Amino acid sequence: MATALKNLSDYNSDHFVDIADKRFGLVVAEWNREITDILSAGAYETLLKHGAQADNIFRNTVPGSFELTLGAQLLAQHEEIDAVICLGVVIKGDTKHDDYICHAVANGITNVGLKYNKPVIFGLVTTNTLEQAWDRAGGKHGNKGVEAAVAAIQMLGF
Ligand code: RBF
């Protein structure tokens, strides 16, 4: 597969903008929480590592990934929030629920970002199996929470 093992977890931070005074919203889905907690920790630690202040990171949970859009909007609407990071895990099942959820979130958070003119990052891990999700939460495909935080920082420097 062309994208095998390609990820942003090995990023180059040389040109990162100063985020010491930036405020971040983290929206984390509680569905598959054992995995989303790891994504969330990865994002949080990455923001701190690159200079964000703990007091400037506002973490909120929503029941499932479908609610990430509203959670993002409730944070993004505040002028003082500079970027929002959405984190969730959607695993394919016997029905098409995953399609509906993923498309809704992709469209929804895109619209929130465009409406408020600020980065709203898509940190939704969408996999066929639980194992593939673990691979993306600190496993062989890195930690997508880390990558989501990196994407937020990169966009703040745009
Ligand atoms: N939320 C997730 O974050 N990940 C899932 O894999 C997931 N699977 C779901 C499967 C079904 C059949 C349903 C009904 C909901 C699922 N949800 C999942 C929850 C969804 O995102 C949302 O929280 C609920 O549908 C309430 O709006």
GROMACS .gro file of C-alpha atoms and ligand atoms in nm:
model
  185
    1MET     CA    1   0.000   0.000   0.000
    2ALA     CA    2   0.142   0.339  -0.101
    3THR     CA    3   0.066   0.504   0.232
    4ALA     CA    4   0.197   0.221   0.451
    5LEU     CA    5   0.382   0.359   0.752
    6LYS     CA    6   0.366   0.714   0.619
    7ASN     CA    7   0.266   0.948   0.897
    8LEU     CA    8   0.331   1.288   1.045
    9SER     CA    9   0.454   1.160   1.378
   10ASP     CA   10   0.813   1.210   1.255
   11TYR     CA   11   0.756   1.575   1.184
   12ASN     CA   12   1.001   1.859   1.152
   13SER     CA   13   0.928   2.140   1.397
   14ASP     CA   14   1.198   2.380   1.272
   15HIS     CA   15   0.947   2.622   1.124
   16PHE     CA   16   0.674   2.600   1.384
   17VAL     CA   17   0.516   2.929   1.481
   18ASP     CA   18   0.538   3.041   1.846
   19ILE     CA   19   0.230   2.899   2.020
   20ALA     CA   20   0.303   3.024   2.372
   21ASP     CA   21  -0.001   3.253   2.361
   22LYS     CA   22  -0.225   3.039   2.142
   23ARG     CA   23  -0.540   2.882   2.281
   24PHE     CA   24  -0.645   2.536   2.174
   25GLY     CA   25  -0.972   2.349   2.201
   26LEU     CA   26  -0.953   1.971   2.217
   27VAL     CA   27  -1.275   1.780   2.147
   28VAL     CA   28  -1.251   1.411   2.226
   29ALA     CA   29  -1.513   1.145   2.156
   30GLU     CA   30  -1.582   0.904   2.441
   31TRP     CA   31  -1.676   0.618   2.209
   32ASN     CA   32  -1.371   0.382   2.200
   33ARG     CA   33  -1.241   0.586   2.488
   34GLU     CA   34  -0.947   0.361   2.569
   35ILE     CA   35  -0.806   0.468   2.231
   36THR     CA   36  -0.928   0.828   2.216
   37ASP     CA   37  -0.765   0.890   2.555
   38ILE     CA   38  -0.431   0.802   2.398
   39LEU     CA   39  -0.497   1.027   2.098
   40SER     CA   40  -0.591   1.304   2.337
   41ALA     CA   41  -0.278   1.257   2.549
   42GLY     CA   42  -0.067   1.260   2.232
   43ALA     CA   43  -0.222   1.587   2.116
   44TYR     CA   44  -0.199   1.748   2.459
   45GLU     CA   45   0.165   1.651   2.515
   46THR     CA   46   0.258   1.767   2.165
   47LEU     CA   47   0.106   2.110   2.222
   48LEU     CA   48   0.291   2.142   2.554
   49LYS     CA   49   0.616   2.019   2.401
   50HIS     CA   50   0.601   2.296   2.143
   51GLY     CA   51   0.531   2.575   2.387
   52ALA     CA   52   0.158   2.586   2.454
   53GLN     CA   53   0.058   2.660   2.813
   54ALA     CA   54  -0.154   2.402   2.991
   55ASP     CA   55  -0.400   2.675   3.091
   56ASN     CA   56  -0.453   2.750   2.722
   57ILE     CA   57  -0.565   2.399   2.629
   58PHE     CA   58  -0.938   2.347   2.676
   59ARG     CA   59  -1.028   1.980   2.663
   60ASN     CA   60  -1.389   1.872   2.626
   61THR     CA   61  -1.546   1.534   2.566
   62VAL     CA   62  -1.846   1.448   2.352
   63PRO     CA   63  -2.037   1.117   2.357
   64GLY     CA   64  -1.932   0.993   2.013
   65SER     CA   65  -1.762   1.112   1.699
   66PHE     CA   66  -2.087   1.233   1.548
   67GLU     CA   67  -2.094   1.502   1.817
   68LEU     CA   68  -1.744   1.629   1.733
   69THR     CA   69  -1.889   1.887   1.495
   70LEU     CA   70  -2.105   2.058   1.752
   71GLY     CA   71  -1.832   2.029   2.012
   72ALA     CA   72  -1.592   2.197   1.768
   73GLN     CA   73  -1.840   2.473   1.693
   74LEU     CA   74  -1.905   2.546   2.060
   75LEU     CA   75  -1.532   2.601   2.105
   76ALA     CA   76  -1.453   2.767   1.773
   77GLN     CA   77  -1.720   3.031   1.823
   78HIS     CA   78  -1.511   3.184   2.103
   79GLU     CA   79  -1.285   3.450   1.958
   80GLU     CA   80  -1.004   3.365   2.198
   81ILE     CA   81  -0.977   3.006   2.071
   82ASP     CA   82  -0.717   2.989   1.793
   83ALA     CA   83  -0.753   2.627   1.681
   84VAL     CA   84  -0.967   2.325   1.756
   85ILE     CA   85  -0.855   1.963   1.739
   86CYS     CA   86  -1.120   1.692   1.699
   87LEU     CA   87  -1.032   1.337   1.801
   88GLY     CA   88  -1.237   1.021   1.760
   89VAL     CA   89  -1.223   0.658   1.655
   90VAL     CA   90  -1.481   0.510   1.419
   91ILE     CA   91  -1.455   0.140   1.347
   92LYS     CA   92  -1.635  -0.030   1.062
   93GLY     CA   93  -1.915  -0.261   1.165
   94ASP     CA   94  -2.183  -0.470   0.996
   95THR     CA   95  -2.378  -0.163   0.891
   96LYS     CA   96  -2.296   0.164   0.718
   97HIS     CA   97  -2.299   0.370   1.039
   98ASP     CA   98  -1.929   0.441   1.000
   99ASP     CA   99  -1.984   0.599   0.658
  100TYR     CA  100  -2.257   0.826   0.787
  101ILE     CA  101  -2.058   0.931   1.092
  102CYS     CA  102  -1.732   0.990   0.906
  103HIS     CA  103  -1.889   1.190   0.626
  104ALA     CA  104  -2.092   1.396   0.869
  105VAL     CA  105  -1.783   1.477   1.077
  106ALA     CA  106  -1.564   1.552   0.776
  107ASN     CA  107  -1.822   1.789   0.631
  108GLY     CA  108  -1.923   1.928   0.966
  109ILE     CA  109  -1.584   2.026   1.096
  110THR     CA  110  -1.478   2.155   0.754
  111ASN     CA  111  -1.772   2.392   0.772
  112VAL     CA  112  -1.689   2.499   1.126
  113GLY     CA  113  -1.334   2.586   1.022
  114LEU     CA  114  -1.455   2.785   0.724
  115LYS     CA  115  -1.726   2.959   0.925
  116TYR     CA  116  -1.489   3.078   1.197
  117ASN     CA  117  -1.179   3.107   0.977
  118LYS     CA  118  -0.959   2.903   1.208
  119PRO     CA  119  -0.803   2.557   1.196
  120VAL     CA  120  -1.041   2.280   1.297
  121ILE     CA  121  -0.841   1.963   1.270
  122PHE     CA  122  -0.978   1.626   1.158
  123GLY     CA  123  -0.826   1.375   1.399
  124LEU     CA  124  -1.073   1.099   1.326
  125VAL     CA  125  -0.922   0.753   1.308
  126THR     CA  126  -1.142   0.550   1.074
  127THR     CA  127  -1.049   0.185   1.049
  128ASN     CA  128  -1.180  -0.159   0.960
  129THR     CA  129  -1.067  -0.317   1.286
  130LEU     CA  130  -0.986  -0.230   1.644
  131GLU     CA  131  -0.629  -0.346   1.588
  132GLN     CA  132  -0.584  -0.093   1.307
  133ALA     CA  133  -0.707   0.177   1.541
  134TRP     CA  134  -0.451   0.077   1.807
  135ASP     CA  135  -0.183   0.088   1.537
  136ARG     CA  136  -0.269   0.457   1.499
  137ALA     CA  137  -0.275   0.534   1.871
  138GLY     CA  138   0.090   0.491   1.957
  139GLY     CA  139   0.147   0.180   1.743
  140LYS     CA  140   0.320   0.121   1.414
  141HIS     CA  141   0.138   0.404   1.240
  142GLY     CA  142   0.229   0.662   1.502
  143ASN     CA  143  -0.018   0.853   1.714
  144LYS     CA  144  -0.280   1.041   1.514
  145GLY     CA  145  -0.338   1.267   1.814
  146VAL     CA  146   0.021   1.387   1.786
  147GLU     CA  147  -0.030   1.442   1.415
  148ALA     CA  148  -0.351   1.634   1.471
  149ALA     CA  149  -0.170   1.871   1.709
  150VAL     CA  150   0.111   1.913   1.456
  151ALA     CA  151  -0.144   1.997   1.187
  152ALA     CA  152  -0.300   2.260   1.415
  153ILE     CA  153   0.037   2.422   1.483
  154GLN     CA  154   0.126   2.416   1.114
  155MET     CA  155  -0.201   2.580   1.019
  156LEU     CA  156  -0.150   2.853   1.280
  157GLY     CA  157   0.166   2.943   1.094
  158PHE     CA  158  -0.009   2.964   0.760
  159RBF     N1  159  -1.911   0.681   1.768
  159RBF     C1  160  -1.778   0.674   1.751
  159RBF     O1  161  -1.707   0.768   1.788
  159RBF     N2  162  -1.721   0.562   1.695
  159RBF     C2  163  -1.793   0.457   1.650
  159RBF     O2  164  -1.734   0.360   1.600
  159RBF     C3  165  -1.934   0.464   1.665
  159RBF     N3  166  -2.011   0.362   1.621
  159RBF     C4  167  -2.147   0.374   1.630
  159RBF     C5  168  -2.228   0.273   1.578
  159RBF     C6  169  -2.365   0.285   1.583
  159RBF     C7  170  -2.451   0.177   1.524
  159RBF     C8  171  -2.424   0.400   1.642
  159RBF     C9  172  -2.574   0.416   1.649
  159RBF    C10  173  -2.344   0.498   1.695
  159RBF    C11  174  -2.206   0.488   1.690
  159RBF     N4  175  -2.124   0.588   1.743
  159RBF    C12  176  -1.990   0.579   1.727
  159RBF    C13  177  -2.181   0.699   1.822
  159RBF    C14  178  -2.213   0.823   1.739
  159RBF     O3  179  -2.093   0.890   1.705
  159RBF    C15  180  -2.303   0.919   1.821
  159RBF     O4  181  -2.240   0.947   1.942
  159RBF    C16  182  -2.441   0.860   1.850
  159RBF     O5  183  -2.500   0.813   1.732
  159RBF    C17  184  -2.532   0.968   1.914
  159RBF     O6  185  -2.552   1.076   1.823
   0.00000   0.00000   0.00000
